[in-house]
Amino acid sequence: MAEPERIHAVPVRYPGRWISAAVVVVLAAMVVNALVTNDKFAWPTVGKYLFSEPIMRGVGWTLILTVASMAIAIVLAVLLAVMRRSANPVMRWVSWVYIWFFRGTPIYTQLAFWGLISVLYPALTLGVPFGPALFTFDTSVVFNATRAAIIGLALNEAAYLAEIVRAGLQSVDRGQSEAARALGMKEGRILWRIVLPQAMRVIVPPTGNETISMLKTTSLVLAVPFIYDLNFAQAAIGNRIFQPLPLLVVAAIWYLVITSVLMVGQYYVERYYGRGFDEHAPTKGRRGSRQGAINAAHTTPEIGPTDDMGRPAGGGV
Amino acid sequence: MSTQTSGLDPNAPMVELAGVHKWYGDNHVLTGVDLVVPRGTVTVMLGPSGSGKSTALRCINQLEEIGAGSIHVEGELQGYREEGGRLHRLHPKKIAVQRARVGMVFQRFNLFPHMTALGNVMEAPVQVLGVSKAEARERAAELLTRVGLSDRLEHYPSQLSGGQQQRVAIARALAMDPDLMLFDEPTSALDPELVGEVLGVMRDLAASGMTMIVVTHEIGFAREVADQVVFMADGAVVEHGPVSQVIDAPTEPRTQDFLAHVL
């Protein structure tokens, strides 16, 4: 049979795309021009401080605060979300009150409270309420500025994340836990192995959002007071040299860089939890389909006996 | 004083429902179901939608709680323990143990989408029975081969057709070595040309001596495989017996009416 002649049609022209591209290029050039030619930005000063030691230390501390508080918050949030869905009414109530309180009060106030806790309670005592004490800690040692900052950020964030996790858990089809239950799996295993991994698809994008938001919320740890983060570092230098603007730009550049790195990380996390849902995602199926191709070629004996059930479609009814 | 009623009795029928009632609020969906399923037999449940066939099936492996009556599987009371003349609800962990002996296949497959076919079949043996991964993998590959999917081991459910997914679901249930298999309209969500491959697997399973209860609309399958046909309407069993009786010569007008519509 003759090969049919392929269609070689003239594509539709979209002049609007070229016009909009030109407009965007001009606007971008204007913005760059406005930034570069205005010496109030003091670009040499920006360059001088961008990799300076106090700024780099600030970047480091801001990263530590962000990562540590998010890690604690995620664990706590899963716990709170599971409690919220628990059959135990006490657990549900505790979770509800926690979320209500920590979402309902300002983060700045919470951070100030954790900073002041060693003033409010100089000694932490573990023991029977109104009864004998078993252990006593010096609060100012346990809650030093770093720990107070991380705990303050984490406890607040957990309340928001708990609702995100709850939404994720709710998004998983009921048939999933039913199927697992029918197989004899216990509730804890069902949550951990079946429901949570699927909920992650819904949980990850808003959690990425929260992480980026947390990166900048760390600037509020001044309330503790914790004074090594990026924002404090840039403000300290800016005030000292009477040039706040270039230092604000320095901080903005670093926040933007870290955010970009976090976004790349989020992409990979999303891809991992999207396995089995997005057929374009790389899967272990490659190996399977190669095996499939080998089997389809019928050049090798198939694995196992092709007995009564090995055959393809049955004969109908 | 306490009478120990739990424990398997090898002489008892596989399943015995006695006066089972189920309410959803004020909605009385099961109005006294009596049913005996002998070991090694296939029971097909027929009936119009809303007649309670699926609910009855879901009660057997305790996906639904019953409101009155009793269900015994292999002579063991399901969901409760009788002690001192009272019923005590079993702890969820005990219920999980009872469920592990009963395999279930769902209308919508309910495969775990984040796991490959192999992962789906391995999951319960590893997580419930504590089988080693290597052993579970070998057995899963064997079961998937048995249902004709030896070339789909590493595929995710989204990469499989409906008929293939349902066959994985059957392999997943068989991986627990159940004594009883429940099928809840296993072919209703399939395209017509894919129904045959699932029924083929079920037919072979029945031939291997598995005790099965199948809720379906496939009269042809019932005719071919069923030892017992149960016709349900309005939450109760209206008529039951062999194919020759219930399908070929129904005596109840509701059965006659239903079959006139389906055949």
XYZ file of C-alpha atoms in Angstrom:
580
model
C 0.000 0.000 0.000
C 1.244 3.498 -0.796
C 2.313 5.701 2.081
C -0.422 8.356 2.475
C 0.746 11.903 1.851
C 1.274 13.671 5.179
C -0.484 16.988 5.810
C 1.882 19.968 5.608
C -0.488 22.828 6.385
C 0.496 26.468 6.926
C 0.246 27.046 10.716
C -1.995 29.742 12.144
C -0.074 32.989 12.746
C -0.316 34.647 16.143
C 0.966 38.230 15.735
C -0.307 39.045 19.253
C 2.414 36.835 20.711
C 5.159 38.798 18.966
C 3.631 42.106 20.026
C 3.313 41.033 23.660
C 6.889 39.714 23.625
C 8.112 43.087 22.377
C 6.136 44.939 25.059
C 7.517 42.692 27.796
C 11.103 43.147 26.577
C 10.724 46.937 26.600
C 9.149 46.938 30.074
C 11.876 44.646 31.415
C 14.564 46.918 29.980
C 12.882 49.881 31.679
C 12.864 48.121 35.047
C 16.532 47.113 34.726
C 17.437 50.637 33.676
C 15.533 52.089 36.643
C 17.358 49.772 39.032
C 20.866 50.119 37.593
C 21.048 53.830 36.829
C 19.634 54.950 40.192
C 22.718 55.260 42.410
C 20.538 55.433 45.560
C 20.504 51.617 45.322
C 24.265 51.833 45.812
C 25.017 48.631 43.920
C 28.707 48.660 44.886
C 27.562 48.582 48.534
C 25.189 45.702 47.733
C 28.105 43.830 46.166
C 30.342 44.616 49.110
C 27.945 43.153 51.698
C 26.249 40.368 49.667
C 28.812 37.761 50.778
C 30.009 39.519 53.933
C 30.419 37.412 57.025
C 27.504 38.739 59.147
C 25.130 38.386 56.164
C 26.300 34.839 55.441
C 25.887 33.937 59.104
C 22.395 35.463 58.962
C 21.552 33.319 55.937
C 22.767 30.255 57.818
C 20.714 30.999 60.902
C 17.610 31.814 58.883
C 17.955 28.456 57.127
C 18.402 26.656 60.448
C 15.328 28.353 61.923
C 13.250 27.593 58.822
C 14.254 23.950 58.457
C 14.157 23.105 62.179
C 10.821 24.777 62.861
C 9.186 23.305 59.736
C 10.459 19.823 60.578
C 9.008 19.996 64.088
C 5.812 21.612 62.775
C 5.204 18.891 60.170
C 5.506 16.088 62.725
C 3.255 17.942 65.146
C 0.763 18.786 62.387
C 0.339 15.156 61.318
C -0.252 14.273 64.975
C -2.817 17.069 65.363
C -4.605 16.167 62.124
C -4.851 12.509 63.120
C -6.117 13.539 66.571
C -8.682 15.760 64.888
C -10.060 12.714 63.039
C -9.755 10.366 66.006
C -12.687 8.391 67.361
C -11.531 9.527 70.805
C -13.422 12.736 71.683
C -10.701 13.887 74.096
C -8.111 13.777 71.302
C -10.433 15.658 68.930
C -11.049 18.325 71.525
C -7.369 18.770 72.433
C -6.475 19.152 68.752
C -9.291 21.627 68.151
C -8.279 23.796 71.124
C -4.608 23.763 70.084
C -5.408 24.877 66.541
C -7.871 27.468 67.809
C -5.336 28.995 70.186
C -2.204 28.985 68.038
C -3.964 30.266 64.933
C -5.929 32.766 66.957
C -3.049 34.588 68.659
C -0.343 36.624 66.888
C 2.943 34.877 66.127
C 4.830 37.926 67.403
C 3.139 37.615 70.806
C 3.817 33.886 70.905
C 7.510 34.436 70.150
C 7.734 37.128 72.827
C 6.093 34.717 75.274
C 8.638 31.964 74.600
C 11.382 34.532 75.061
C 9.906 35.567 78.396
C 9.130 32.084 79.688
C 12.283 31.963 81.806
C 11.108 35.158 83.495
C 7.593 33.790 84.005
C 8.777 30.378 85.210
C 12.455 30.516 86.269
C 12.424 26.810 87.116
C 10.658 24.037 85.206
C 9.476 21.248 87.475
C 8.287 17.803 86.472
C 6.176 16.191 89.131
C 2.681 15.577 90.432
C 0.485 18.702 90.082
C 0.160 20.343 93.510
C 2.305 17.438 94.779
C 5.985 16.549 95.035
C 8.485 17.565 92.352
C 10.544 14.900 90.585
C 12.850 16.895 88.288
C 13.671 20.577 88.134
C 15.277 22.423 85.194
C 16.583 25.926 84.870
C 14.183 27.394 82.288
C 16.671 29.890 80.878
C 19.020 27.007 80.012
C 16.335 24.835 78.374
C 14.691 27.740 76.559
C 17.734 29.634 75.302
C 17.066 32.157 72.529
C 17.616 29.695 69.684
C 15.352 27.028 71.131
C 12.691 29.572 72.097
C 12.707 30.896 68.521
C 12.463 27.440 66.929
C 9.790 26.226 69.346
C 7.794 29.428 68.951
C 7.831 29.235 65.157
C 7.151 25.487 65.105
C 4.193 25.504 67.500
C 2.518 28.312 65.577
C 3.160 26.748 62.186
C 1.895 23.331 63.330
C -1.587 24.766 63.827
C -1.770 25.951 60.210
C -0.149 22.819 58.800
C -2.533 20.607 60.793
C -5.427 21.955 58.747
C -3.489 21.341 55.525
C -2.761 17.761 56.586
C -6.400 17.270 57.557
C -7.511 18.463 54.116
C -5.045 16.013 52.574
C -6.294 13.088 54.640
C -9.876 13.957 53.732
C -9.022 14.001 50.033
C -8.181 10.278 49.990
C -11.044 8.125 48.740
C -12.800 6.152 51.488
C -12.505 3.033 49.349
C -8.760 3.057 50.026
C -9.024 2.519 53.766
C -11.933 0.122 53.194
C -9.810 -2.032 50.909
C -6.965 -1.983 53.425
C -9.355 -2.839 56.252
C -10.782 -5.728 54.231
C -7.232 -7.064 53.944
C -6.987 -7.139 57.733
C -4.710 -4.115 58.121
C -4.887 -2.268 61.429
C -5.851 1.407 61.563
C -2.357 2.718 62.324
C -0.858 0.837 59.396
C -3.657 1.981 57.098
C -2.914 5.603 57.964
C 0.843 5.250 57.580
C 1.025 3.004 54.509
C -2.135 3.768 52.543
C -3.792 7.081 53.420
C -0.911 9.409 54.316
C 1.232 8.652 51.216
C -1.738 9.505 49.004
C -2.646 12.556 51.085
C 0.891 13.876 50.523
C -0.035 14.774 46.964
C -2.479 17.302 48.365
C -0.350 18.254 51.382
C 2.958 19.057 49.640
C 2.057 22.121 47.504
C 0.546 24.206 50.339
C 3.329 23.017 52.651
C 5.855 24.383 50.147
C 3.941 27.632 50.369
C 4.144 27.549 54.158
C 7.881 26.818 54.069
C 8.554 29.833 51.861
C 6.344 31.908 54.119
C 8.227 30.593 57.159
C 11.524 31.655 55.592
C 10.395 35.247 55.915
C 8.456 34.825 59.145
C 11.784 33.964 60.804
C 12.509 37.729 60.722
C 9.998 38.038 63.586
C 12.277 36.128 65.988
C 13.481 39.565 67.012
C 10.560 39.324 69.448
C 12.275 36.516 71.419
C 14.814 38.266 71.064
C 16.963 36.220 68.702
C 19.400 38.439 66.809
C 21.382 36.339 64.359
C 18.910 35.847 61.506
C 19.307 37.402 58.053
C 16.860 40.232 58.580
C 18.457 41.370 61.829
C 21.913 41.121 60.271
C 20.999 43.341 57.303
C 19.199 45.884 59.500
C 22.179 46.087 61.870
C 24.610 46.826 59.042
C 22.194 49.157 57.238
C 21.684 51.234 60.371
C 25.383 51.332 61.168
C 26.462 52.617 57.742
C 23.335 54.840 57.384
C 22.437 53.078 54.104
C 19.385 50.876 54.788
C 18.372 50.506 51.129
C 21.322 48.466 49.736
C 21.193 46.149 52.723
C 17.464 45.577 52.199
C 18.340 44.632 48.636
C 21.030 42.254 49.917
C 18.472 40.499 52.137
C 15.888 40.409 49.341
C 18.403 38.768 47.000
C 19.172 36.060 49.557
C 15.503 35.384 50.357
C 14.873 35.068 46.622
C 17.792 32.658 46.170
C 16.698 30.439 49.068
C 13.083 30.487 47.845
C 14.261 29.363 44.409
C 16.183 26.469 45.936
C 13.135 25.493 48.015
C 10.961 25.542 44.897
C 13.314 23.117 43.157
C 13.140 20.853 46.215
C 9.343 21.057 46.198
C 9.277 20.003 42.551
C 11.098 16.771 43.372
C 9.011 16.050 46.475
C 5.832 16.542 44.436
C 7.123 14.259 41.742
C 7.887 11.567 44.293
C 4.425 11.620 45.818
C 2.787 11.883 42.411
C 4.048 8.439 41.438
C 1.263 6.261 40.155
C -0.932 9.331 39.622
C 0.960 11.153 36.901
C 1.801 8.825 34.050
C 4.555 11.148 32.861
C 6.410 10.794 36.140
C 9.348 8.393 35.944
C 8.319 5.096 37.467
C 9.828 1.764 38.200
C 7.410 0.625 35.507
C 10.179 1.014 32.949
C 11.646 -2.275 34.049
C 8.198 -3.828 33.936
C 7.454 -2.598 30.463
C 10.788 -3.866 29.220
C 9.855 -7.236 30.671
C 6.480 -6.760 29.027
C 8.117 -6.131 25.687
C 10.212 -9.272 26.117
C 7.127 -11.302 26.933
C 5.168 -9.780 24.076
C 7.903 -10.840 21.669
C 7.249 -14.487 22.670
C 10.936 -15.245 22.224
C 11.302 -16.491 25.791
C 9.093 -18.782 27.887
C 6.849 -16.666 30.128
C 7.435 -16.563 33.874
C 5.576 -19.375 35.605
C 3.117 -21.782 34.055
C 0.600 -20.407 31.577
C -1.997 -22.684 33.123
C -5.755 -22.353 33.400
C -5.566 -18.751 34.619
C -2.586 -17.611 32.647
C -4.614 -17.013 29.552
C -5.835 -13.580 28.561
C -9.467 -12.570 28.228
C -11.909 -15.299 29.155
C -14.475 -16.541 26.751
C -17.300 -14.284 27.905
C -20.469 -15.339 29.595
C -19.550 -18.791 83.944
C -18.204 -17.395 80.684
C -18.879 -19.432 77.589
C -16.157 -19.375 74.987
C -17.916 -19.086 71.648
C -15.016 -17.865 69.513
C -12.751 -20.213 67.615
C -13.033 -21.875 64.268
C -15.176 -24.953 63.826
C -14.070 -27.055 60.823
C -17.514 -28.607 60.596
C -19.481 -25.374 60.587
C -20.627 -23.848 57.277
C -18.308 -21.200 55.826
C -20.828 -18.409 56.411
C -24.049 -18.301 58.354
C -26.225 -15.192 58.565
C -29.158 -15.403 60.973
C -31.801 -12.698 61.185
C -29.400 -9.943 60.163
C -30.826 -6.446 60.302
C -29.142 -3.197 59.350
C -30.354 0.341 59.813
C -28.898 3.572 58.415
C -30.647 5.957 60.773
C -34.359 5.331 60.094
C -33.627 3.520 56.848
C -34.118 -0.213 57.411
C -31.874 -1.680 54.688
C -31.581 -5.288 55.856
C -34.795 -6.685 57.257
C -33.761 -10.093 58.537
C -31.333 -11.873 56.236
C -30.854 -15.625 56.682
C -28.208 -17.285 54.573
C -26.014 -20.367 54.796
C -22.999 -20.760 52.527
C -21.463 -24.262 52.695
C -17.694 -24.643 52.328
C -16.325 -24.914 48.825
C -19.453 -23.572 47.152
C -20.253 -20.505 45.078
C -23.236 -18.385 46.051
C -24.445 -15.733 43.636
C -26.604 -12.956 45.052
C -29.051 -11.337 42.666
C -31.553 -8.601 43.182
C -32.583 -5.117 42.118
C -30.365 -2.206 43.194
C -31.135 -1.149 46.727
C -32.215 -4.654 47.698
C -29.362 -4.897 50.211
C -27.126 -7.464 48.490
C -23.997 -5.325 48.704
C -24.798 -4.278 52.258
C -25.212 -7.912 53.296
C -21.867 -8.716 51.691
C -20.161 -5.780 53.427
C -21.599 -6.938 56.763
C -19.902 -10.322 56.368
C -16.433 -8.807 56.562
C -17.567 -6.088 58.932
C -17.202 -3.062 56.704
C -20.713 -2.410 58.028
C -21.890 -3.032 61.573
C -25.076 -5.047 61.903
C -28.009 -3.838 64.031
C -29.506 -7.208 64.952
C -28.923 -10.902 64.294
C -25.627 -12.714 63.982
C -22.983 -13.592 61.411
C -20.714 -16.606 61.815
C -17.739 -17.315 59.581
C -16.353 -20.829 59.967
C -18.402 -21.126 63.128
C -16.905 -18.010 64.690
C -19.177 -15.143 65.684
C -18.102 -11.991 63.809
C -17.551 -8.681 65.566
C -18.590 -9.798 69.034
C -17.653 -12.074 71.869
C -20.396 -13.699 73.923
C -19.645 -13.704 77.613
C -21.940 -14.049 80.594
C -25.011 -13.939 78.370
C -24.016 -10.576 76.869
C -22.370 -9.537 73.629
C -19.102 -7.640 73.946
C -17.867 -5.666 70.979
C -14.506 -7.002 69.790
C -11.456 -4.733 69.819
C -10.638 -3.407 66.308
C -7.431 -5.474 66.353
C -9.460 -8.671 66.811
C -11.818 -7.597 64.044
C -8.807 -7.088 61.769
C -7.762 -10.686 62.478
C -11.246 -11.934 61.534
C -11.225 -9.868 58.340
C -7.852 -11.230 57.262
C -9.494 -14.616 56.597
C -12.047 -13.063 54.242
C -10.959 -11.632 50.902
C -12.970 -8.885 49.272
C -13.085 -7.543 45.737
C -14.776 -4.199 45.164
C -16.777 -2.775 42.300
C -14.337 0.144 41.928
C -11.222 -2.085 42.418
C -9.834 0.209 45.180
C -6.254 -0.609 44.288
C -3.619 1.458 46.075
C -2.666 3.953 43.351
C 0.759 4.777 44.815
C 1.930 1.167 44.627
C 2.706 -1.037 41.641
C 0.680 -4.170 40.933
C 3.358 -6.118 42.798
C 3.292 -3.627 45.686
C -0.485 -3.894 45.952
C -0.373 -7.670 46.217
C 2.615 -7.704 48.629
C 1.243 -5.074 51.001
C -1.061 -7.116 53.242
C 1.136 -10.239 53.572
C 4.051 -8.014 54.645
C 2.083 -5.615 56.860
C -0.460 -8.026 58.358
C 1.118 -11.486 58.312
C 4.717 -10.301 58.734
C 5.908 -12.248 55.708
C 9.394 -11.247 54.506
C 9.470 -8.910 51.512
C 11.359 -11.368 49.333
C 8.882 -14.135 50.057
C 5.883 -11.839 49.559
C 7.309 -10.602 46.270
C 7.761 -14.124 44.977
C 4.247 -15.130 45.963
C 2.782 -11.892 44.528
C 4.499 -12.516 41.193
C 3.074 -16.029 41.250
C -0.464 -14.787 41.936
C -0.253 -12.078 39.291
C 0.922 -14.709 36.820
C -2.040 -16.830 37.819
C -4.436 -14.006 36.879
C -2.587 -13.489 33.598
C -0.590 -10.372 34.502
C 2.988 -11.667 34.580
C 3.984 -8.796 32.262
C 2.392 -6.070 34.406
C 4.164 -6.568 37.745
C 5.782 -3.116 37.889
C 2.864 -1.176 36.456
C 0.917 1.295 38.549
C -2.872 0.929 38.585
C -3.203 4.067 36.450
C -1.262 2.266 33.717
C -3.643 -0.721 33.695
C -7.039 -1.268 32.095
C -10.082 -1.785 34.307
C -10.058 -5.516 33.722
C -6.363 -5.718 34.588
C -6.921 -3.622 37.715
C -9.696 -5.910 38.886
C -7.497 -8.950 38.309
C -4.762 -7.313 40.416
C -7.420 -6.717 43.089
C -8.329 -10.414 43.026
C -4.637 -11.373 43.323
C -4.299 -8.905 46.213
C -7.157 -10.577 48.088
C -5.805 -14.075 47.343
C -2.383 -13.111 48.731
C -3.857 -13.352 52.230
C -4.835 -16.990 51.614
C -8.463 -16.294 52.505
C -10.904 -19.069 53.309
C -13.712 -17.082 51.733
C -13.850 -14.569 48.862
C -16.482 -11.860 48.582
C -17.095 -10.135 45.239
C -19.119 -6.924 45.285
C -20.294 -6.363 41.691
C -16.758 -7.033 40.396
C -17.597 -6.379 36.735
C -20.103 -3.506 37.014
C -17.485 -0.778 36.497
C -15.880 -2.494 33.505
C -16.259 -1.877 29.793
C -18.220 -4.787 28.273
C -15.211 -6.239 26.444
C -13.235 -6.435 29.715
C -15.898 -8.301 31.713
C -14.914 -11.674 30.295
C -11.312 -11.642 31.533
C -12.401 -10.973 35.134
C -15.166 -13.587 35.030
C -12.642 -16.036 33.585
C -10.376 -15.601 36.603
C -13.354 -15.981 38.949
C -14.526 -19.095 37.146
C -11.103 -20.706 37.574
C -11.038 -19.674 41.220
C -14.396 -21.369 41.768
C -13.108 -24.489 40.017
C -10.162 -24.562 42.442
C -12.641 -25.019 45.293
C -12.658 -21.504 46.774
C -15.776 -20.587 48.726
C -17.202 -17.501 47.046
C -20.098 -15.117 47.480
C -20.649 -13.009 44.390
C -22.985 -10.042 44.057
C -23.480 -9.572 40.337
C -25.867 -8.958 37.502
C -24.122 -11.476 35.259
C -26.836 -14.135 34.989
C -24.707 -16.149 32.585
C -21.933 -16.382 35.169
C -24.447 -17.431 37.832
C -25.856 -20.100 35.574
C -22.408 -21.496 34.875
C -20.724 -21.341 38.271
C -23.266 -20.935 41.077
C -24.052 -23.774 43.451
C -26.599 -21.563 45.112
C -28.479 -18.513 43.855
C -29.917 -16.080 46.365
C -32.482 -13.536 45.258
C -32.839 -10.520 47.525
C -35.459 -7.789 47.550
C -36.266 -5.091 50.107
C -33.453 -6.139 52.429
C -34.321 -9.829 52.750
C -33.793 -13.114 50.943
C -36.883 -13.783 48.846
C -35.848 -17.008 47.209
C -32.776 -19.230 47.258
C -31.730 -22.551 45.817
C -29.878 -24.041 42.866
C -29.794 -22.322 39.462
C -32.374 -24.734 38.096
C -34.814 -23.478 40.672
C -34.185 -19.740 41.226
C -33.199 -18.729 37.688
C -34.934 -21.311 35.544
C -38.126 -21.802 37.520
C -38.562 -18.962 40.026
C -41.689 -19.230 42.132
C -41.708 -15.747 43.658
C -43.300 -13.027 41.521
C -40.535 -10.542 42.459
C -37.859 -12.957 41.232
C -39.793 -13.580 38.027
C -40.212 -9.862 37.500
C -36.494 -9.150 38.069
C -35.305 -11.931 35.766
C -37.732 -10.792 33.070
C -35.950 -7.437 33.102
C -32.404 -8.786 33.239
C -32.549 -11.724 30.836
